[in-house]
Structure formats: structure tokens, C-alpha cells
């Protein structure tokens, strides 16, 4: 660490003045960053709120998750060759609406069903995008990320 700092300082002092004054490029989170920073924790929080039937917070969490997914679509319209809006429409859009309805109706069974459907939809998109190793699940408290499966898939 100390060596690194010394090296960084030496580097900084050799930069031409103009370059040193320039602002760093704006941070542009990629698809994986947005998924891990915004989508995954919000999917988890929504699940935990629904599990204990906290409808007031579940209502908030549903909208936050929806916004996170909309932001993904807005900022990454194309991922590799895939049209992200199209994939969203084909997967998570409907289950999110079902969750919204269940929360408004304070219907626990409907929430559980819609949340399972949403979780399947996350995975449907991952599979469509050629990423079957990313497996999301209904949180079960088994790890620090209780809404992601880390055990290897059976062949
Ligand atoms: C529109 C398609 C799409 C949908 C819908 C989608 N994902 Fe993703 N997700 C991706 C793609 C593509 C990646 C890989 C990004 C990369 O390689 O940088 C990814 C990556 C991830 C990762 C990163 C894996 C890791 O371990 O670092 C997590 C976690 C994740 N998604 C969670 C979710 C959850 C939870 C949902 C549902 C609420 C969801 N995703 C819905 C396309 C999607």
C-alpha cells in the first residue's frame, strides 16, 4: 500500500499541468454494476418486506426496484446485441405490475406468487442474455446474498 501511494504521488507530479487539472471521466456504471448496486439489493428488500407483510415498505420497495430497472433500460439500451427494453418487456414488466397490485390489495398469497414470478423473470432475462450461471432466487437467509444461488448448477 505505502509503495503504491509513493508511486502514485511520483506519477502525479510528472503529469503535465493541464492533464492534472482535468476532471476524471464521469463514472458510467455498466450492466453488471447496476445489477449488483441497485437491482439485486432492491429485489432482496422487496422480498424481505413482502415476507413479513410490511405493505407500506413493500409499496416503496416495488417502486424503487421498478425505477432501478427503468434506469438500466435508459442508460444501457443495448447490452451486447440485445435490446434491453425488449428483454425487460418480455420478462420483468408484468410480474412487477402483479406485485404492485398484490401490495395494494394487501394480498400475501398473491404477493408470494408474483414475487416468485418476478424472480423467475430475472432468470429468464439472464438465460436469454446467455448468462444461465446468474441464478436469482427468493431470499432464504442462507448467505450474505440470500437472493442469489451460489451452488453450482447440476450438469
Ligand atoms: C433485461 C435483462 C435483465 C433483467 C430483466 C435482469 N437482469 Fe440481471 N443481469 C443482466 C445482464 C445482461 C447481466 C450481466 C451484466 C454484465 O455482464 O456486466 C446481469 C447481471 C446480474 C447480476 C450480477 C451477477 C453477479 O453475481 O455479479 C445480478 C446479481 C443480477 N443481474 C440480478 C438481477 C435481478 C435480481 C433481477 C430481477 C429483479 C435481474 N437481474 C433482472 C440482465 C438482466
Short mmCIF file of N, CA and C and ligand atoms in Angstrom, two decimals:
data_model
loop_
_atom_site.label_atom_id
_atom_site.label_comp_id
_atom_site.label_asym_id
_atom_site.label_seq_id
_atom_site.Cartn_x
_atom_site.Cartn_y
_atom_site.Cartn_z
N UNK A 1 0.83 -1.20 0.00
CA UNK A 1 0.00 0.00 0.00
C UNK A 1 0.86 1.25 0.00
N UNK A 2 1.83 1.32 0.95
CA UNK A 2 2.68 2.51 1.06
C UNK A 2 3.43 2.73 -0.25
N UNK A 3 3.96 1.62 -0.81
CA UNK A 3 4.69 1.74 -2.07
C UNK A 3 3.81 2.29 -3.17
N UNK A 4 2.59 1.79 -3.19
CA UNK A 4 1.63 2.23 -4.20
C UNK A 4 1.40 3.73 -4.12
N UNK A 5 1.25 4.20 -2.86
CA UNK A 5 0.98 5.62 -2.67
C UNK A 5 2.15 6.46 -3.16
N UNK A 6 3.35 6.01 -2.83
CA UNK A 6 4.55 6.75 -3.26
C UNK A 6 4.59 6.78 -4.78
N UNK A 7 4.30 5.61 -5.40
CA UNK A 7 4.33 5.54 -6.86
C UNK A 7 3.28 6.48 -7.46
N UNK A 8 2.10 6.52 -6.85
CA UNK A 8 1.04 7.38 -7.37
C UNK A 8 1.43 8.84 -7.27
N UNK A 9 2.08 9.20 -6.15
CA UNK A 9 2.49 10.59 -5.99
C UNK A 9 3.54 10.97 -7.02
N UNK A 10 4.47 10.04 -7.26
CA UNK A 10 5.52 10.32 -8.24
C UNK A 10 4.89 10.51 -9.61
N UNK A 11 3.91 9.70 -9.91
CA UNK A 11 3.23 9.78 -11.20
C UNK A 11 2.52 11.12 -11.32
N UNK A 12 1.81 11.51 -10.26
CA UNK A 12 1.04 12.75 -10.29
C UNK A 12 1.96 13.94 -10.53
N UNK A 13 3.14 13.93 -9.91
CA UNK A 13 4.00 15.10 -10.04
C UNK A 13 4.62 15.17 -11.44
N UNK A 14 4.64 14.07 -12.18
CA UNK A 14 5.22 14.14 -13.52
C UNK A 14 4.16 14.46 -14.58
N UNK A 15 2.86 14.51 -14.20
CA UNK A 15 1.83 14.83 -15.18
C UNK A 15 1.97 16.28 -15.64
N UNK A 16 1.70 16.55 -16.92
CA UNK A 16 1.66 17.95 -17.34
C UNK A 16 0.53 18.67 -16.61
N UNK A 17 0.70 19.96 -16.37
CA UNK A 17 -0.28 20.70 -15.56
C UNK A 17 -1.70 20.55 -16.06
N UNK A 18 -1.90 20.68 -17.36
CA UNK A 18 -3.25 20.62 -17.95
C UNK A 18 -3.93 19.31 -17.64
N UNK A 19 -3.18 18.23 -17.78
CA UNK A 19 -3.76 16.90 -17.55
C UNK A 19 -4.15 16.74 -16.08
N UNK A 20 -3.30 17.26 -15.18
CA UNK A 20 -3.58 17.12 -13.75
C UNK A 20 -4.85 17.87 -13.39
N UNK A 21 -5.12 18.98 -14.08
CA UNK A 21 -6.28 19.81 -13.73
C UNK A 21 -7.58 19.23 -14.29
N UNK A 22 -7.44 18.33 -15.27
CA UNK A 22 -8.65 17.80 -15.91
C UNK A 22 -9.46 16.92 -14.96
N UNK A 23 -10.77 17.07 -15.04
CA UNK A 23 -11.63 16.24 -14.20
C UNK A 23 -11.57 14.80 -14.71
N UNK A 24 -11.70 13.83 -13.80
CA UNK A 24 -11.73 12.44 -14.27
C UNK A 24 -12.99 12.21 -15.10
N UNK A 25 -12.98 11.21 -15.97
CA UNK A 25 -14.19 10.96 -16.77
C UNK A 25 -15.35 10.59 -15.85
N UNK A 26 -16.57 10.96 -16.21
CA UNK A 26 -17.71 10.61 -15.35
C UNK A 26 -17.83 9.10 -15.21
N UNK A 27 -18.22 8.65 -14.05
CA UNK A 27 -18.37 7.21 -13.81
C UNK A 27 -19.60 6.71 -14.54
N UNK A 28 -19.40 5.72 -15.37
CA UNK A 28 -20.52 5.13 -16.08
C UNK A 28 -20.67 3.68 -15.68
N UNK A 29 -21.54 3.42 -14.71
CA UNK A 29 -21.69 2.03 -14.28
C UNK A 29 -22.18 1.16 -15.42
N UNK A 30 -21.62 -0.02 -15.53
CA UNK A 30 -22.04 -0.97 -16.56
C UNK A 30 -23.24 -1.78 -16.09
N UNK A 31 -23.69 -2.67 -16.94
CA UNK A 31 -24.85 -3.51 -16.65
C UNK A 31 -24.66 -4.27 -15.33
N UNK A 32 -23.50 -4.92 -15.20
CA UNK A 32 -23.24 -5.72 -14.00
C UNK A 32 -23.20 -4.84 -12.76
N UNK A 33 -22.66 -3.63 -12.90
CA UNK A 33 -22.61 -2.70 -11.75
C UNK A 33 -24.02 -2.33 -11.32
N UNK A 34 -24.86 -1.97 -12.29
CA UNK A 34 -26.23 -1.55 -11.94
C UNK A 34 -27.01 -2.71 -11.33
N UNK A 35 -26.78 -3.90 -11.84
CA UNK A 35 -27.48 -5.08 -11.31
C UNK A 35 -27.11 -5.29 -9.85
N UNK A 36 -25.80 -5.23 -9.56
CA UNK A 36 -25.35 -5.53 -8.20
C UNK A 36 -25.59 -4.36 -7.24
N UNK A 37 -25.49 -3.13 -7.76
CA UNK A 37 -25.62 -1.96 -6.88
C UNK A 37 -27.07 -1.58 -6.63
N UNK A 38 -27.94 -1.80 -7.61
CA UNK A 38 -29.29 -1.28 -7.46
C UNK A 38 -30.36 -2.38 -7.56
N UNK A 39 -30.27 -3.22 -8.57
CA UNK A 39 -31.35 -4.19 -8.80
C UNK A 39 -31.34 -5.29 -7.74
N UNK A 40 -30.18 -5.88 -7.50
CA UNK A 40 -30.14 -7.01 -6.55
C UNK A 40 -30.58 -6.62 -5.13
N UNK A 41 -30.03 -5.52 -4.57
CA UNK A 41 -30.47 -5.19 -3.20
C UNK A 41 -31.95 -4.82 -3.14
N UNK A 42 -32.46 -4.21 -4.21
CA UNK A 42 -33.87 -3.82 -4.16
C UNK A 42 -34.80 -5.02 -4.34
N UNK A 43 -34.36 -5.98 -5.14
CA UNK A 43 -35.13 -7.22 -5.25
C UNK A 43 -35.16 -7.90 -3.88
N UNK A 44 -34.03 -7.89 -3.20
CA UNK A 44 -33.94 -8.51 -1.88
C UNK A 44 -34.83 -7.81 -0.86
N UNK A 45 -34.73 -6.48 -0.81
CA UNK A 45 -35.51 -5.73 0.18
C UNK A 45 -37.02 -5.90 -0.04
N UNK A 46 -37.40 -5.90 -1.31
CA UNK A 46 -38.82 -6.12 -1.63
C UNK A 46 -39.26 -7.49 -1.12
N UNK A 47 -38.43 -8.49 -1.34
CA UNK A 47 -38.76 -9.84 -0.89
C UNK A 47 -38.88 -9.93 0.62
N UNK A 48 -37.95 -9.29 1.31
CA UNK A 48 -37.96 -9.35 2.78
C UNK A 48 -39.18 -8.62 3.34
N UNK A 49 -39.53 -7.50 2.71
CA UNK A 49 -40.70 -6.74 3.18
C UNK A 49 -41.98 -7.54 2.95
N UNK A 50 -42.06 -8.19 1.78
CA UNK A 50 -43.25 -8.98 1.46
C UNK A 50 -43.40 -10.16 2.39
N UNK A 51 -42.26 -10.75 2.74
CA UNK A 51 -42.28 -11.93 3.60
C UNK A 51 -42.95 -11.64 4.93
N UNK A 52 -42.70 -10.46 5.47
CA UNK A 52 -43.31 -10.11 6.78
C UNK A 52 -44.55 -9.24 6.60
N UNK A 53 -45.03 -9.17 5.35
CA UNK A 53 -46.28 -8.43 5.03
C UNK A 53 -46.22 -6.97 5.47
N UNK A 54 -45.06 -6.36 5.26
CA UNK A 54 -44.93 -4.92 5.54
C UNK A 54 -45.34 -4.18 4.26
N UNK A 55 -46.63 -3.95 4.10
CA UNK A 55 -47.15 -3.43 2.83
C UNK A 55 -46.70 -2.02 2.55
N UNK A 56 -46.57 -1.21 3.59
CA UNK A 56 -46.15 0.18 3.37
C UNK A 56 -44.74 0.20 2.77
N UNK A 57 -43.84 -0.60 3.34
CA UNK A 57 -42.47 -0.60 2.81
C UNK A 57 -42.40 -1.35 1.48
N UNK A 58 -43.18 -2.41 1.34
CA UNK A 58 -43.17 -3.17 0.09
C UNK A 58 -43.61 -2.29 -1.07
N UNK A 59 -44.56 -1.40 -0.82
CA UNK A 59 -45.02 -0.46 -1.85
C UNK A 59 -43.85 0.42 -2.30
N UNK A 60 -43.12 0.94 -1.32
CA UNK A 60 -41.94 1.76 -1.61
C UNK A 60 -40.90 0.94 -2.37
N UNK A 61 -40.62 -0.25 -1.88
CA UNK A 61 -39.56 -1.09 -2.47
C UNK A 61 -39.91 -1.51 -3.90
N UNK A 62 -41.19 -1.77 -4.15
CA UNK A 62 -41.60 -2.15 -5.50
C UNK A 62 -41.28 -1.02 -6.48
N UNK A 63 -41.59 0.21 -6.07
CA UNK A 63 -41.34 1.34 -6.97
C UNK A 63 -39.85 1.60 -7.14
N UNK A 64 -39.08 1.41 -6.09
CA UNK A 64 -37.63 1.60 -6.19
C UNK A 64 -37.03 0.58 -7.17
N UNK A 65 -37.49 -0.66 -7.06
CA UNK A 65 -36.97 -1.70 -7.96
C UNK A 65 -37.36 -1.40 -9.41
N UNK A 66 -38.59 -0.97 -9.58
CA UNK A 66 -39.06 -0.61 -10.92
C UNK A 66 -38.18 0.50 -11.50
N UNK A 67 -37.88 1.49 -10.68
CA UNK A 67 -37.04 2.60 -11.14
C UNK A 67 -35.64 2.12 -11.48
N UNK A 68 -35.11 1.23 -10.67
CA UNK A 68 -33.77 0.70 -10.94
C UNK A 68 -33.74 0.03 -12.31
N UNK A 69 -34.77 -0.76 -12.58
CA UNK A 69 -34.81 -1.48 -13.86
C UNK A 69 -35.02 -0.50 -15.01
N UNK A 70 -35.82 0.54 -14.77
CA UNK A 70 -36.01 1.58 -15.81
C UNK A 70 -34.70 2.30 -16.09
N UNK A 71 -33.93 2.53 -15.03
CA UNK A 71 -32.63 3.19 -15.22
C UNK A 71 -31.68 2.32 -16.03
N UNK A 72 -31.72 1.02 -15.79
CA UNK A 72 -30.88 0.10 -16.58
C UNK A 72 -31.24 0.26 -18.05
N UNK A 73 -32.54 0.22 -18.31
CA UNK A 73 -33.04 0.32 -19.68
C UNK A 73 -32.63 1.65 -20.33
N UNK A 74 -32.72 2.72 -19.54
CA UNK A 74 -32.42 4.06 -20.07
C UNK A 74 -30.93 4.22 -20.35
N UNK A 75 -30.10 3.75 -19.43
CA UNK A 75 -28.66 4.00 -19.56
C UNK A 75 -27.94 2.94 -20.37
N UNK A 76 -28.53 1.74 -20.45
CA UNK A 76 -27.90 0.68 -21.25
C UNK A 76 -28.95 0.14 -22.21
N UNK A 77 -29.32 0.92 -23.23
CA UNK A 77 -30.38 0.46 -24.14
C UNK A 77 -30.00 -0.81 -24.88
N UNK A 78 -28.68 -0.98 -25.07
CA UNK A 78 -28.23 -2.19 -25.75
C UNK A 78 -27.15 -2.87 -24.94
N UNK A 79 -27.34 -4.15 -24.63
CA UNK A 79 -26.29 -4.91 -23.96
C UNK A 79 -25.85 -6.00 -24.93
N UNK A 80 -24.56 -5.96 -25.32
CA UNK A 80 -24.09 -6.80 -26.42
C UNK A 80 -25.06 -6.61 -27.59
N UNK A 81 -25.67 -7.68 -28.11
CA UNK A 81 -26.58 -7.50 -29.24
C UNK A 81 -28.04 -7.39 -28.81
N UNK A 82 -28.26 -7.32 -27.49
CA UNK A 82 -29.64 -7.41 -27.02
C UNK A 82 -30.27 -6.04 -26.81
N UNK A 83 -31.54 -5.96 -27.20
CA UNK A 83 -32.34 -4.76 -26.96
C UNK A 83 -32.89 -4.88 -25.53
N UNK A 84 -32.37 -4.09 -24.63
CA UNK A 84 -32.69 -4.25 -23.21
C UNK A 84 -34.17 -3.96 -22.92
N UNK A 85 -34.74 -2.93 -23.58
CA UNK A 85 -36.15 -2.61 -23.35
C UNK A 85 -37.04 -3.79 -23.74
N UNK A 86 -36.67 -4.43 -24.84
CA UNK A 86 -37.45 -5.57 -25.32
C UNK A 86 -37.39 -6.72 -24.30
N UNK A 87 -36.18 -6.97 -23.80
CA UNK A 87 -36.00 -8.03 -22.82
C UNK A 87 -36.77 -7.73 -21.53
N UNK A 88 -36.72 -6.48 -21.10
CA UNK A 88 -37.45 -6.08 -19.88
C UNK A 88 -38.94 -6.32 -20.08
N UNK A 89 -39.44 -5.90 -21.24
CA UNK A 89 -40.88 -6.03 -21.52
C UNK A 89 -41.29 -7.50 -21.52
N UNK A 90 -40.40 -8.35 -22.01
CA UNK A 90 -40.74 -9.78 -22.13
C UNK A 90 -40.57 -10.53 -20.81
N UNK A 91 -39.92 -9.91 -19.83
CA UNK A 91 -39.62 -10.66 -18.61
C UNK A 91 -40.21 -10.00 -17.35
N UNK A 92 -39.59 -8.96 -16.84
CA UNK A 92 -39.94 -8.47 -15.50
C UNK A 92 -41.14 -7.51 -15.43
N UNK A 93 -41.53 -6.96 -16.58
CA UNK A 93 -42.53 -5.89 -16.54
C UNK A 93 -43.85 -6.37 -15.92
N UNK A 94 -44.35 -7.49 -16.42
CA UNK A 94 -45.65 -7.95 -15.93
C UNK A 94 -45.63 -8.40 -14.46
N UNK A 95 -44.63 -9.20 -14.06
CA UNK A 95 -44.59 -9.57 -12.64
C UNK A 95 -44.50 -8.35 -11.72
N UNK A 96 -43.81 -7.30 -12.16
CA UNK A 96 -43.73 -6.10 -11.33
C UNK A 96 -45.11 -5.48 -11.15
N UNK A 97 -45.89 -5.51 -12.21
CA UNK A 97 -47.26 -4.97 -12.11
C UNK A 97 -48.11 -5.84 -11.19
N UNK A 98 -47.90 -7.15 -11.28
CA UNK A 98 -48.65 -8.07 -10.40
C UNK A 98 -48.30 -7.81 -8.94
N UNK A 99 -47.02 -7.54 -8.69
CA UNK A 99 -46.59 -7.26 -7.31
C UNK A 99 -47.26 -5.98 -6.82
N UNK A 100 -47.28 -4.98 -7.68
CA UNK A 100 -47.89 -3.70 -7.30
C UNK A 100 -49.36 -3.92 -6.90
N UNK A 101 -50.07 -4.72 -7.70
CA UNK A 101 -51.48 -4.99 -7.41
C UNK A 101 -51.63 -5.73 -6.07
N UNK A 102 -50.78 -6.75 -5.88
CA UNK A 102 -50.86 -7.55 -4.65
C UNK A 102 -50.59 -6.69 -3.43
N UNK A 103 -49.63 -5.78 -3.54
CA UNK A 103 -49.29 -4.91 -2.41
C UNK A 103 -50.46 -4.00 -2.10
N UNK A 104 -51.04 -3.42 -3.15
CA UNK A 104 -52.20 -2.51 -2.94
C UNK A 104 -53.35 -3.26 -2.28
N UNK A 105 -53.54 -4.53 -2.70
CA UNK A 105 -54.64 -5.33 -2.15
C UNK A 105 -54.26 -5.97 -0.81
N UNK A 106 -53.02 -5.79 -0.39
CA UNK A 106 -52.50 -6.43 0.84
C UNK A 106 -52.79 -7.92 0.84
N UNK A 107 -52.48 -8.54 -0.31
CA UNK A 107 -52.79 -9.96 -0.51
C UNK A 107 -51.47 -10.75 -0.49
N UNK A 108 -51.22 -11.40 0.64
CA UNK A 108 -49.96 -12.10 0.84
C UNK A 108 -49.71 -13.21 -0.15
N UNK A 109 -50.73 -14.03 -0.41
CA UNK A 109 -50.55 -15.16 -1.32
C UNK A 109 -50.26 -14.64 -2.74
N UNK A 110 -50.97 -13.59 -3.14
CA UNK A 110 -50.75 -13.02 -4.47
C UNK A 110 -49.35 -12.41 -4.54
N UNK A 111 -48.91 -11.79 -3.44
CA UNK A 111 -47.56 -11.23 -3.43
C UNK A 111 -46.53 -12.34 -3.62
N UNK A 112 -46.66 -13.42 -2.84
CA UNK A 112 -45.68 -14.51 -2.92
C UNK A 112 -45.60 -15.06 -4.34
N UNK A 113 -46.78 -15.24 -4.96
CA UNK A 113 -46.80 -15.80 -6.32
C UNK A 113 -46.14 -14.83 -7.30
N UNK A 114 -46.47 -13.54 -7.17
CA UNK A 114 -45.92 -12.55 -8.11
C UNK A 114 -44.42 -12.37 -7.89
N UNK A 115 -43.98 -12.48 -6.64
CA UNK A 115 -42.55 -12.32 -6.36
C UNK A 115 -41.76 -13.51 -6.92
N UNK A 116 -42.35 -14.70 -6.84
CA UNK A 116 -41.70 -15.87 -7.45
C UNK A 116 -41.62 -15.69 -8.97
N UNK A 117 -42.72 -15.17 -9.52
CA UNK A 117 -42.78 -14.92 -10.96
C UNK A 117 -41.72 -13.89 -11.37
N UNK A 118 -41.57 -12.85 -10.56
CA UNK A 118 -40.56 -11.83 -10.84
C UNK A 118 -39.17 -12.43 -10.82
N UNK A 119 -38.92 -13.26 -9.81
CA UNK A 119 -37.60 -13.87 -9.65
C UNK A 119 -37.31 -14.79 -10.85
N UNK A 120 -38.31 -15.53 -11.29
CA UNK A 120 -38.15 -16.35 -12.50
C UNK A 120 -37.85 -15.46 -13.71
N UNK A 121 -38.49 -14.29 -13.73
CA UNK A 121 -38.30 -13.38 -14.86
C UNK A 121 -36.88 -12.81 -14.89
N UNK A 122 -36.31 -12.54 -13.70
CA UNK A 122 -34.90 -12.10 -13.65
C UNK A 122 -34.06 -13.17 -14.36
N UNK A 123 -34.31 -14.42 -14.00
CA UNK A 123 -33.51 -15.51 -14.56
C UNK A 123 -33.79 -15.74 -16.03
N UNK A 124 -35.04 -15.50 -16.44
CA UNK A 124 -35.37 -15.65 -17.86
C UNK A 124 -34.53 -14.68 -18.68
N UNK A 125 -34.36 -13.47 -18.17
CA UNK A 125 -33.54 -12.49 -18.90
C UNK A 125 -32.07 -12.93 -18.89
N UNK A 126 -31.60 -13.38 -17.75
CA UNK A 126 -30.21 -13.83 -17.69
C UNK A 126 -29.97 -14.97 -18.68
N UNK A 127 -30.91 -15.90 -18.75
CA UNK A 127 -30.76 -17.02 -19.70
C UNK A 127 -30.78 -16.51 -21.13
N UNK A 128 -31.74 -15.60 -21.43
CA UNK A 128 -31.84 -15.05 -22.79
C UNK A 128 -30.57 -14.33 -23.18
N UNK A 129 -29.91 -13.71 -22.20
CA UNK A 129 -28.69 -12.96 -22.48
C UNK A 129 -27.47 -13.87 -22.47
N UNK A 130 -27.70 -15.17 -22.37
CA UNK A 130 -26.59 -16.12 -22.40
C UNK A 130 -25.85 -16.21 -21.07
N UNK A 131 -26.55 -15.90 -19.97
CA UNK A 131 -25.90 -15.91 -18.66
C UNK A 131 -26.64 -16.83 -17.67
N UNK A 132 -26.75 -18.12 -18.01
CA UNK A 132 -27.52 -19.03 -17.14
C UNK A 132 -26.87 -19.24 -15.77
N UNK A 133 -25.61 -18.83 -15.62
CA UNK A 133 -24.95 -19.03 -14.33
C UNK A 133 -25.41 -18.02 -13.29
N UNK A 134 -26.07 -16.94 -13.73
CA UNK A 134 -26.57 -15.95 -12.76
C UNK A 134 -27.98 -16.36 -12.38
N UNK A 135 -28.10 -16.94 -11.19
CA UNK A 135 -29.36 -17.51 -10.75
C UNK A 135 -29.89 -16.75 -9.54
N UNK A 136 -30.97 -16.05 -9.74
CA UNK A 136 -31.60 -15.29 -8.65
C UNK A 136 -32.67 -16.18 -8.02
N UNK A 137 -32.85 -16.03 -6.71
CA UNK A 137 -33.89 -16.83 -6.05
C UNK A 137 -34.61 -15.99 -5.00
N UNK A 138 -35.73 -16.49 -4.55
CA UNK A 138 -36.44 -15.86 -3.45
C UNK A 138 -35.50 -15.93 -2.24
N UNK A 139 -35.27 -14.81 -1.53
CA UNK A 139 -34.29 -14.84 -0.44
C UNK A 139 -34.65 -15.91 0.60
N UNK A 140 -33.62 -16.66 1.02
CA UNK A 140 -33.90 -17.71 2.01
C UNK A 140 -32.96 -17.64 3.21
N UNK A 141 -32.23 -16.54 3.32
CA UNK A 141 -31.41 -16.35 4.51
C UNK A 141 -30.19 -17.25 4.60
N UNK A 142 -29.81 -17.92 3.48
CA UNK A 142 -28.73 -18.90 3.56
C UNK A 142 -27.33 -18.30 3.37
N UNK A 143 -27.24 -17.04 2.95
CA UNK A 143 -25.91 -16.46 2.75
C UNK A 143 -25.99 -14.95 2.88
N UNK A 144 -24.87 -14.29 2.71
CA UNK A 144 -24.85 -12.84 2.80
C UNK A 144 -25.63 -12.22 1.64
N UNK A 145 -25.81 -12.97 0.56
CA UNK A 145 -26.67 -12.55 -0.54
C UNK A 145 -27.77 -13.59 -0.67
N UNK A 146 -28.75 -13.54 0.23
CA UNK A 146 -29.70 -14.65 0.30
C UNK A 146 -30.65 -14.73 -0.89
N UNK A 147 -30.50 -13.80 -1.87
CA UNK A 147 -31.36 -13.91 -3.05
C UNK A 147 -30.58 -14.34 -4.29
N UNK A 148 -29.38 -14.92 -4.08
CA UNK A 148 -28.62 -15.43 -5.23
C UNK A 148 -28.12 -16.83 -4.93
N UNK A 149 -28.24 -17.71 -5.92
CA UNK A 149 -27.81 -19.10 -5.76
C UNK A 149 -26.33 -19.19 -6.11
N UNK A 150 -25.50 -19.69 -5.17
CA UNK A 150 -24.07 -19.81 -5.44
C UNK A 150 -23.64 -21.26 -5.61
N UNK A 151 -24.54 -22.21 -5.32
CA UNK A 151 -24.16 -23.60 -5.53
C UNK A 151 -24.12 -23.86 -7.03
N UNK A 152 -23.15 -24.65 -7.52
CA UNK A 152 -23.05 -24.88 -8.96
C UNK A 152 -24.28 -25.60 -9.49
N UNK A 153 -24.63 -25.29 -10.74
CA UNK A 153 -25.77 -25.97 -11.37
C UNK A 153 -25.37 -27.42 -11.61
N UNK A 154 -26.35 -28.33 -11.49
CA UNK A 154 -26.05 -29.74 -11.80
C UNK A 154 -25.94 -29.86 -13.30
N UNK A 155 -25.00 -30.67 -13.80
CA UNK A 155 -24.84 -30.81 -15.24
C UNK A 155 -26.07 -31.48 -15.88
C1 LIG B 1 -33.04 -7.13 -19.36
C2 LIG B 1 -32.41 -8.33 -18.88
C3 LIG B 1 -32.19 -8.49 -17.41
C4 LIG B 1 -33.13 -8.48 -16.41
C5 LIG B 1 -34.63 -8.28 -16.54
C6 LIG B 1 -32.43 -8.72 -15.18
N1 LIG B 1 -31.09 -8.85 -15.42
FE1 LIG B 1 -29.65 -9.14 -14.02
N2 LIG B 1 -28.24 -9.10 -15.49
C7 LIG B 1 -28.47 -8.93 -16.83
C8 LIG B 1 -27.22 -8.97 -17.56
C9 LIG B 1 -27.06 -8.83 -19.07
C10 LIG B 1 -26.19 -9.16 -16.60
C11 LIG B 1 -24.68 -9.30 -16.83
C12 LIG B 1 -24.02 -7.96 -16.82
C13 LIG B 1 -22.54 -7.99 -17.12
O1 LIG B 1 -22.01 -8.99 -17.57
O2 LIG B 1 -21.92 -6.98 -16.88
C14 LIG B 1 -26.89 -9.25 -15.31
C15 LIG B 1 -26.25 -9.42 -14.10
C16 LIG B 1 -26.89 -9.55 -12.89
C17 LIG B 1 -26.21 -9.77 -11.63
C18 LIG B 1 -24.71 -9.83 -11.46
C19 LIG B 1 -24.20 -11.18 -11.13
C20 LIG B 1 -23.07 -11.13 -10.17
O3 LIG B 1 -23.03 -12.07 -9.36
O4 LIG B 1 -22.25 -10.21 -10.16
C21 LIG B 1 -27.16 -9.85 -10.66
C22 LIG B 1 -26.95 -10.09 -9.18
C23 LIG B 1 -28.44 -9.65 -11.30
N3 LIG B 1 -28.23 -9.49 -12.65
C24 LIG B 1 -29.65 -9.60 -10.62
C25 LIG B 1 -30.88 -9.41 -11.24
C26 LIG B 1 -32.15 -9.43 -10.54
C27 LIG B 1 -32.35 -9.62 -9.06
C28 LIG B 1 -33.10 -9.21 -11.49
C29 LIG B 1 -34.59 -9.16 -11.34
C30 LIG B 1 -35.17 -8.24 -10.40
C31 LIG B 1 -32.41 -9.07 -12.77
N4 LIG B 1 -31.07 -9.20 -12.56
C32 LIG B 1 -33.06 -8.82 -13.96
C33 LIG B 1 -29.69 -8.78 -17.43
C34 LIG B 1 -30.90 -8.71 -16.77
#
